[in-house]
Amino acid sequence: MRKRFPHILDGPGTTYRPELLCLSVCFLLGIALGCLLAGYLGENAQSHLSAYLNDYFAVLRDGDVLLPSLFSTVWELCRWPLLVFLCGFTALGAVAVPAVFLIRGFLLSFSISVFVRLFGGPGALAALAVFGVSGFFAVPALFLLGVGAFRTAKSLLGTFFRDSKRSHPFHAAYFIRAGGCAVLLAIGVMLQSWVTPRLLQVVAEMVP
């Protein structure tokens, strides 16, 4: 059973450690850049962001639970995993997939760092409420889809340069992972729609 399980996930005779390592480095590099650049946020930008977020938290403190639309929630959670999945069908994905991981890590880190910079400890809790659910479901889905997409894109790129006529690089595992990630993201969408607004309402009481 243990020998069959990797075969189902990875396809025959494959390992995704090199792809996972490369994409992890890109993601961590994006996180580091996001933290760094958040520290250089100008005072004018800080004041505008602080005013906007304080108004938002004031609405929440008044008892209004702001439920996001289903489309916006689906778009927020699924856009990055969907993008890397589609990148796997083109040789350009060999460059695009690492770039997506770099950008995703940067945006996530920058947003969290801004919350902490503006509000301190309560800002960290607010960031957890805003990005916790999406990060818990969307980031693992991004990696699960990304390693496969990166592998297939590199294979397509190699086939293009070698003018090879070997069989396509897609295995059933590629689409099995996509189906599993779709279920994972669907759960995330439900929790993001109903749990996150209420968490934010609790956190809003802590923000000065």
PDB file of C-alpha atoms in Angstrom:
ATOM      1  CA  MET A   1       0.000   0.000   0.000  1.00  0.00           C
ATOM      2  CA  ARG A   2       2.806   2.442   0.849  1.00  0.00           C
ATOM      3  CA  LYS A   3       4.443   1.747  -2.516  1.00  0.00           C
ATOM      4  CA  ARG A   4       1.239   2.379  -4.412  1.00  0.00           C
ATOM      5  CA  PHE A   5       0.383   5.671  -2.745  1.00  0.00           C
ATOM      6  CA  PRO A   6       3.314   7.697  -4.175  1.00  0.00           C
ATOM      7  CA  HIS A   7       2.590   6.110  -7.555  1.00  0.00           C
ATOM      8  CA  ILE A   8      -0.963   7.446  -7.458  1.00  0.00           C
ATOM      9  CA  LEU A   9       0.140  10.924  -6.372  1.00  0.00           C
ATOM     10  CA  ASP A  10       3.241  11.435  -8.456  1.00  0.00           C
ATOM     11  CA  GLY A  11       2.847   9.272 -11.512  1.00  0.00           C
ATOM     12  CA  PRO A  12       5.244   6.489 -12.424  1.00  0.00           C
ATOM     13  CA  GLY A  13       8.789   6.916 -11.177  1.00  0.00           C
ATOM     14  CA  THR A  14       8.586  10.603 -10.328  1.00  0.00           C
ATOM     15  CA  THR A  15       9.505  12.752  -7.362  1.00  0.00           C
ATOM     16  CA  TYR A  16       8.584  16.390  -6.863  1.00  0.00           C
ATOM     17  CA  ARG A  17      11.309  17.356  -4.395  1.00  0.00           C
ATOM     18  CA  PRO A  18      13.268  19.595  -6.825  1.00  0.00           C
ATOM     19  CA  GLU A  19      10.114  21.446  -7.860  1.00  0.00           C
ATOM     20  CA  LEU A  20       8.939  21.755  -4.262  1.00  0.00           C
ATOM     21  CA  LEU A  21      12.318  23.129  -3.195  1.00  0.00           C
ATOM     22  CA  CYS A  22      12.431  25.681  -6.010  1.00  0.00           C
ATOM     23  CA  LEU A  23       8.885  26.917  -5.427  1.00  0.00           C
ATOM     24  CA  SER A  24       9.387  27.043  -1.661  1.00  0.00           C
ATOM     25  CA  VAL A  25      12.459  29.235  -2.143  1.00  0.00           C
ATOM     26  CA  CYS A  26      10.473  31.555  -4.441  1.00  0.00           C
ATOM     27  CA  PHE A  27       7.615  31.744  -1.935  1.00  0.00           C
ATOM     28  CA  LEU A  28       9.952  32.443   0.991  1.00  0.00           C
ATOM     29  CA  LEU A  29      11.813  35.051  -1.032  1.00  0.00           C
ATOM     30  CA  GLY A  30       8.502  36.778  -1.717  1.00  0.00           C
ATOM     31  CA  ILE A  31       7.699  36.697   2.002  1.00  0.00           C
ATOM     32  CA  ALA A  32      11.061  38.266   2.833  1.00  0.00           C
ATOM     33  CA  LEU A  33      10.562  41.017   0.236  1.00  0.00           C
ATOM     34  CA  GLY A  34       7.061  41.728   1.527  1.00  0.00           C
ATOM     35  CA  CYS A  35       8.286  42.146   5.097  1.00  0.00           C
ATOM     36  CA  LEU A  36      11.132  44.345   3.929  1.00  0.00           C
ATOM     37  CA  LEU A  37       9.062  46.668   1.750  1.00  0.00           C
ATOM     38  CA  ALA A  38       6.286  46.995   4.339  1.00  0.00           C
ATOM     39  CA  GLY A  39       8.865  48.666   6.561  1.00  0.00           C
ATOM     40  CA  TYR A  40       9.357  51.369   3.925  1.00  0.00           C
ATOM     41  CA  LEU A  41       5.680  52.264   3.712  1.00  0.00           C
ATOM     42  CA  GLY A  42       5.416  56.049   3.555  1.00  0.00           C
ATOM     43  CA  GLU A  43       3.629  58.074   6.206  1.00  0.00           C
ATOM     44  CA  ASN A  44       1.039  59.289   3.697  1.00  0.00           C
ATOM     45  CA  ALA A  45       0.208  55.743   2.635  1.00  0.00           C
ATOM     46  CA  GLN A  46       0.112  54.639   6.265  1.00  0.00           C
ATOM     47  CA  SER A  47      -2.345  57.371   7.205  1.00  0.00           C
ATOM     48  CA  HIS A  48      -4.662  56.526   4.311  1.00  0.00           C
ATOM     49  CA  LEU A  49      -4.580  52.801   5.049  1.00  0.00           C
ATOM     50  CA  SER A  50      -5.049  53.378   8.757  1.00  0.00           C
ATOM     51  CA  ALA A  51      -8.064  55.646   8.156  1.00  0.00           C
ATOM     52  CA  TYR A  52      -9.630  53.136   5.766  1.00  0.00           C
ATOM     53  CA  LEU A  53      -9.146  50.178   8.109  1.00  0.00           C
ATOM     54  CA  ASN A  54     -10.316  52.134  11.151  1.00  0.00           C
ATOM     55  CA  ASP A  55     -13.528  53.036   9.310  1.00  0.00           C
ATOM     56  CA  TYR A  56     -13.987  49.375   8.412  1.00  0.00           C
ATOM     57  CA  PHE A  57     -13.445  48.235  11.994  1.00  0.00           C
ATOM     58  CA  ALA A  58     -15.833  50.944  13.210  1.00  0.00           C
ATOM     59  CA  VAL A  59     -18.561  49.486  11.019  1.00  0.00           C
ATOM     60  CA  LEU A  60     -17.871  46.052  12.469  1.00  0.00           C
ATOM     61  CA  ARG A  61     -17.990  47.408  16.025  1.00  0.00           C
ATOM     62  CA  ASP A  62     -21.441  48.836  15.279  1.00  0.00           C
ATOM     63  CA  GLY A  63     -22.638  45.258  14.879  1.00  0.00           C
ATOM     64  CA  ASP A  64     -22.810  45.020  11.114  1.00  0.00           C
ATOM     65  CA  VAL A  65     -21.464  41.720   9.773  1.00  0.00           C
ATOM     66  CA  LEU A  66     -20.200  42.404   6.269  1.00  0.00           C
ATOM     67  CA  LEU A  67     -20.655  39.180   4.296  1.00  0.00           C
ATOM     68  CA  PRO A  68     -18.610  39.114   1.081  1.00  0.00           C
ATOM     69  CA  SER A  69     -20.219  38.027  -2.156  1.00  0.00           C
ATOM     70  CA  LEU A  70     -19.720  34.422  -3.226  1.00  0.00           C
ATOM     71  CA  PHE A  71     -17.911  35.507  -6.392  1.00  0.00           C
ATOM     72  CA  SER A  72     -15.412  37.668  -4.510  1.00  0.00           C
ATOM     73  CA  THR A  73     -14.686  34.854  -2.047  1.00  0.00           C
ATOM     74  CA  VAL A  74     -14.197  32.289  -4.807  1.00  0.00           C
ATOM     75  CA  TRP A  75     -11.973  34.707  -6.704  1.00  0.00           C
ATOM     76  CA  GLU A  76      -9.868  35.490  -3.633  1.00  0.00           C
ATOM     77  CA  LEU A  77      -9.194  31.849  -2.756  1.00  0.00           C
ATOM     78  CA  CYS A  78      -9.053  30.212  -6.172  1.00  0.00           C
ATOM     79  CA  ARG A  79      -7.300  32.671  -8.479  1.00  0.00           C
ATOM     80  CA  TRP A  80      -3.715  31.740  -7.582  1.00  0.00           C
ATOM     81  CA  PRO A  81      -4.180  27.939  -7.544  1.00  0.00           C
ATOM     82  CA  LEU A  82      -6.159  28.174 -10.783  1.00  0.00           C
ATOM     83  CA  LEU A  83      -3.438  30.285 -12.373  1.00  0.00           C
ATOM     84  CA  VAL A  84      -0.655  27.810 -11.611  1.00  0.00           C
ATOM     85  CA  PHE A  85      -2.850  24.908 -12.735  1.00  0.00           C
ATOM     86  CA  LEU A  86      -3.376  26.571 -16.119  1.00  0.00           C
ATOM     87  CA  CYS A  87       0.323  27.454 -16.362  1.00  0.00           C
ATOM     88  CA  GLY A  88       1.047  23.748 -16.344  1.00  0.00           C
ATOM     89  CA  PHE A  89      -0.431  23.427 -19.834  1.00  0.00           C
ATOM     90  CA  THR A  90       2.171  25.679 -21.445  1.00  0.00           C
ATOM     91  CA  ALA A  91       5.958  25.746 -21.593  1.00  0.00           C
ATOM     92  CA  LEU A  92       5.813  29.346 -20.337  1.00  0.00           C
ATOM     93  CA  GLY A  93       4.760  27.898 -16.995  1.00  0.00           C
ATOM     94  CA  ALA A  94       8.401  26.960 -16.378  1.00  0.00           C
ATOM     95  CA  VAL A  95       8.940  30.676 -15.689  1.00  0.00           C
ATOM     96  CA  ALA A  96       5.400  31.729 -14.780  1.00  0.00           C
ATOM     97  CA  VAL A  97       4.833  29.249 -11.937  1.00  0.00           C
ATOM     98  CA  PRO A  98       7.887  30.335  -9.879  1.00  0.00           C
ATOM     99  CA  ALA A  99       6.924  33.957 -10.574  1.00  0.00           C
ATOM    100  CA  VAL A 100       3.411  33.320  -9.240  1.00  0.00           C
ATOM    101  CA  PHE A 101       4.842  31.843  -6.036  1.00  0.00           C
ATOM    102  CA  LEU A 102       7.149  34.823  -5.604  1.00  0.00           C
ATOM    103  CA  ILE A 103       4.286  37.301  -6.099  1.00  0.00           C
ATOM    104  CA  ARG A 104       1.896  35.352  -3.866  1.00  0.00           C
ATOM    105  CA  GLY A 105       4.417  35.179  -1.038  1.00  0.00           C
ATOM    106  CA  PHE A 106       5.143  38.881  -1.411  1.00  0.00           C
ATOM    107  CA  LEU A 107       1.499  40.001  -1.362  1.00  0.00           C
ATOM    108  CA  LEU A 108       0.594  37.797   1.579  1.00  0.00           C
ATOM    109  CA  SER A 109       3.598  38.899   3.624  1.00  0.00           C
ATOM    110  CA  PHE A 110       3.224  42.567   2.724  1.00  0.00           C
ATOM    111  CA  SER A 111      -0.467  42.616   3.709  1.00  0.00           C
ATOM    112  CA  ILE A 112       0.161  40.917   7.056  1.00  0.00           C
ATOM    113  CA  SER A 113       3.139  43.168   7.786  1.00  0.00           C
ATOM    114  CA  VAL A 114       1.074  46.291   7.089  1.00  0.00           C
ATOM    115  CA  PHE A 115      -1.611  45.166   9.565  1.00  0.00           C
ATOM    116  CA  VAL A 116       1.028  44.591  12.235  1.00  0.00           C
ATOM    117  CA  ARG A 117       2.805  47.871  11.456  1.00  0.00           C
ATOM    118  CA  LEU A 118      -0.401  49.901  11.730  1.00  0.00           C
ATOM    119  CA  PHE A 119      -2.069  48.238  14.732  1.00  0.00           C
ATOM    120  CA  GLY A 120       0.608  46.237  16.556  1.00  0.00           C
ATOM    121  CA  GLY A 121      -0.616  43.124  18.373  1.00  0.00           C
ATOM    122  CA  PRO A 122      -4.302  43.604  17.457  1.00  0.00           C
ATOM    123  CA  GLY A 123      -3.159  44.026  13.862  1.00  0.00           C
ATOM    124  CA  ALA A 124      -1.610  40.557  13.958  1.00  0.00           C
ATOM    125  CA  LEU A 125      -4.943  39.147  15.132  1.00  0.00           C
ATOM    126  CA  ALA A 126      -6.755  41.080  12.403  1.00  0.00           C
ATOM    127  CA  ALA A 127      -4.350  39.710   9.794  1.00  0.00           C
ATOM    128  CA  LEU A 128      -4.960  36.205  11.122  1.00  0.00           C
ATOM    129  CA  ALA A 129      -8.714  36.738  10.830  1.00  0.00           C
ATOM    130  CA  VAL A 130      -8.433  38.124   7.295  1.00  0.00           C
ATOM    131  CA  PHE A 131      -5.841  35.753   5.851  1.00  0.00           C
ATOM    132  CA  GLY A 132      -5.943  32.761   8.194  1.00  0.00           C
ATOM    133  CA  VAL A 133      -8.727  30.787   6.550  1.00  0.00           C
ATOM    134  CA  SER A 134      -7.618  31.558   3.010  1.00  0.00           C
ATOM    135  CA  GLY A 135      -3.990  30.806   3.868  1.00  0.00           C
ATOM    136  CA  PHE A 136      -4.855  27.516   5.546  1.00  0.00           C
ATOM    137  CA  PHE A 137      -6.684  26.245   2.463  1.00  0.00           C
ATOM    138  CA  ALA A 138      -5.403  28.231  -0.517  1.00  0.00           C
ATOM    139  CA  VAL A 139      -1.657  28.055   0.155  1.00  0.00           C
ATOM    140  CA  PRO A 140      -1.532  24.229   0.451  1.00  0.00           C
ATOM    141  CA  ALA A 141      -3.644  24.008  -2.715  1.00  0.00           C
ATOM    142  CA  LEU A 142      -1.218  26.374  -4.422  1.00  0.00           C
ATOM    143  CA  PHE A 143       1.725  24.119  -3.575  1.00  0.00           C
ATOM    144  CA  LEU A 144      -0.092  20.896  -4.460  1.00  0.00           C
ATOM    145  CA  LEU A 145      -0.995  22.240  -7.882  1.00  0.00           C
ATOM    146  CA  GLY A 146       2.175  24.244  -8.351  1.00  0.00           C
ATOM    147  CA  VAL A 147       4.666  21.382  -8.089  1.00  0.00           C
ATOM    148  CA  GLY A 148       2.796  19.381 -10.721  1.00  0.00           C
ATOM    149  CA  ALA A 149       2.305  22.378 -12.988  1.00  0.00           C
ATOM    150  CA  PHE A 150       5.974  23.327 -12.709  1.00  0.00           C
ATOM    151  CA  ARG A 151       7.041  19.777 -13.584  1.00  0.00           C
ATOM    152  CA  THR A 152       4.784  19.520 -16.640  1.00  0.00           C
ATOM    153  CA  ALA A 153       5.705  23.005 -17.851  1.00  0.00           C
ATOM    154  CA  LYS A 154       9.412  22.166 -17.666  1.00  0.00           C
ATOM    155  CA  SER A 155       8.741  18.949 -19.545  1.00  0.00           C
ATOM    156  CA  LEU A 156       6.862  20.822 -22.262  1.00  0.00           C
ATOM    157  CA  LEU A 157       9.690  23.338 -22.489  1.00  0.00           C
ATOM    158  CA  GLY A 158      12.244  20.547 -22.877  1.00  0.00           C
ATOM    159  CA  THR A 159      10.115  18.877 -25.533  1.00  0.00           C
ATOM    160  CA  PHE A 160       9.912  22.158 -27.436  1.00  0.00           C
ATOM    161  CA  PHE A 161      13.681  22.675 -27.542  1.00  0.00           C
ATOM    162  CA  ARG A 162      14.488  19.031 -28.275  1.00  0.00           C
ATOM    163  CA  ASP A 163      11.675  18.692 -30.812  1.00  0.00           C
ATOM    164  CA  SER A 164      10.809  15.443 -29.096  1.00  0.00           C
ATOM    165  CA  LYS A 165       7.744  13.391 -29.940  1.00  0.00           C
ATOM    166  CA  ARG A 166       7.549  11.553 -26.653  1.00  0.00           C
ATOM    167  CA  SER A 167       4.219  11.175 -24.866  1.00  0.00           C
ATOM    168  CA  HIS A 168       2.633  14.132 -23.093  1.00  0.00           C
ATOM    169  CA  PRO A 169       3.773  14.801 -19.507  1.00  0.00           C
ATOM    170  CA  PHE A 170       0.285  14.740 -17.977  1.00  0.00           C
ATOM    171  CA  HIS A 171      -0.647  11.811 -15.766  1.00  0.00           C
ATOM    172  CA  ALA A 172      -3.892  11.005 -14.021  1.00  0.00           C
ATOM    173  CA  ALA A 173      -2.308  12.180 -10.763  1.00  0.00           C
ATOM    174  CA  TYR A 174      -2.157  15.738 -12.143  1.00  0.00           C
ATOM    175  CA  PHE A 175      -5.928  15.865 -12.454  1.00  0.00           C
ATOM    176  CA  ILE A 176      -6.540  13.856  -9.273  1.00  0.00           C
ATOM    177  CA  ARG A 177      -4.623  16.497  -7.338  1.00  0.00           C
ATOM    178  CA  ALA A 178      -6.645  19.204  -9.068  1.00  0.00           C
ATOM    179  CA  GLY A 179      -9.878  17.519  -8.002  1.00  0.00           C
ATOM    180  CA  GLY A 180      -8.650  17.189  -4.414  1.00  0.00           C
ATOM    181  CA  CYS A 181      -7.626  20.834  -4.369  1.00  0.00           C
ATOM    182  CA  ALA A 182     -11.035  21.843  -5.714  1.00  0.00           C
ATOM    183  CA  VAL A 183     -12.659  20.126  -2.716  1.00  0.00           C
ATOM    184  CA  LEU A 184     -10.159  21.781  -0.365  1.00  0.00           C
ATOM    185  CA  LEU A 185     -10.849  25.202  -1.847  1.00  0.00           C
ATOM    186  CA  ALA A 186     -14.614  24.664  -1.720  1.00  0.00           C
ATOM    187  CA  ILE A 187     -14.345  24.078   2.034  1.00  0.00           C
ATOM    188  CA  GLY A 188     -12.195  27.183   2.294  1.00  0.00           C
ATOM    189  CA  VAL A 189     -14.753  29.258   0.407  1.00  0.00           C
ATOM    190  CA  MET A 190     -17.517  28.201   2.793  1.00  0.00           C
ATOM    191  CA  LEU A 191     -15.457  29.014   5.869  1.00  0.00           C
ATOM    192  CA  GLN A 192     -14.205  32.282   4.384  1.00  0.00           C
ATOM    193  CA  SER A 193     -17.779  33.348   3.659  1.00  0.00           C
ATOM    194  CA  TRP A 194     -19.192  32.626   7.098  1.00  0.00           C
ATOM    195  CA  VAL A 195     -16.365  32.425   9.633  1.00  0.00           C
ATOM    196  CA  THR A 196     -14.024  35.236   8.587  1.00  0.00           C
ATOM    197  CA  PRO A 197     -16.550  38.124   8.865  1.00  0.00           C
ATOM    198  CA  ARG A 198     -17.465  37.035  12.380  1.00  0.00           C
ATOM    199  CA  LEU A 199     -13.834  36.662  13.391  1.00  0.00           C
ATOM    200  CA  LEU A 200     -13.208  40.166  12.117  1.00  0.00           C
ATOM    201  CA  GLN A 201     -16.093  41.443  14.209  1.00  0.00           C
ATOM    202  CA  VAL A 202     -14.479  39.977  17.323  1.00  0.00           C
ATOM    203  CA  VAL A 203     -11.045  41.365  16.403  1.00  0.00           C
ATOM    204  CA  ALA A 204     -12.526  44.807  15.689  1.00  0.00           C
ATOM    205  CA  GLU A 205     -13.344  45.159  19.385  1.00  0.00           C
ATOM    206  CA  MET A 206      -9.634  44.811  20.177  1.00  0.00           C
ATOM    207  CA  VAL A 207      -8.386  47.361  17.670  1.00  0.00           C
ATOM    208  CA  PRO A 208      -7.946  50.812  19.283  1.00  0.00           C
TER     209      PRO A 208
END
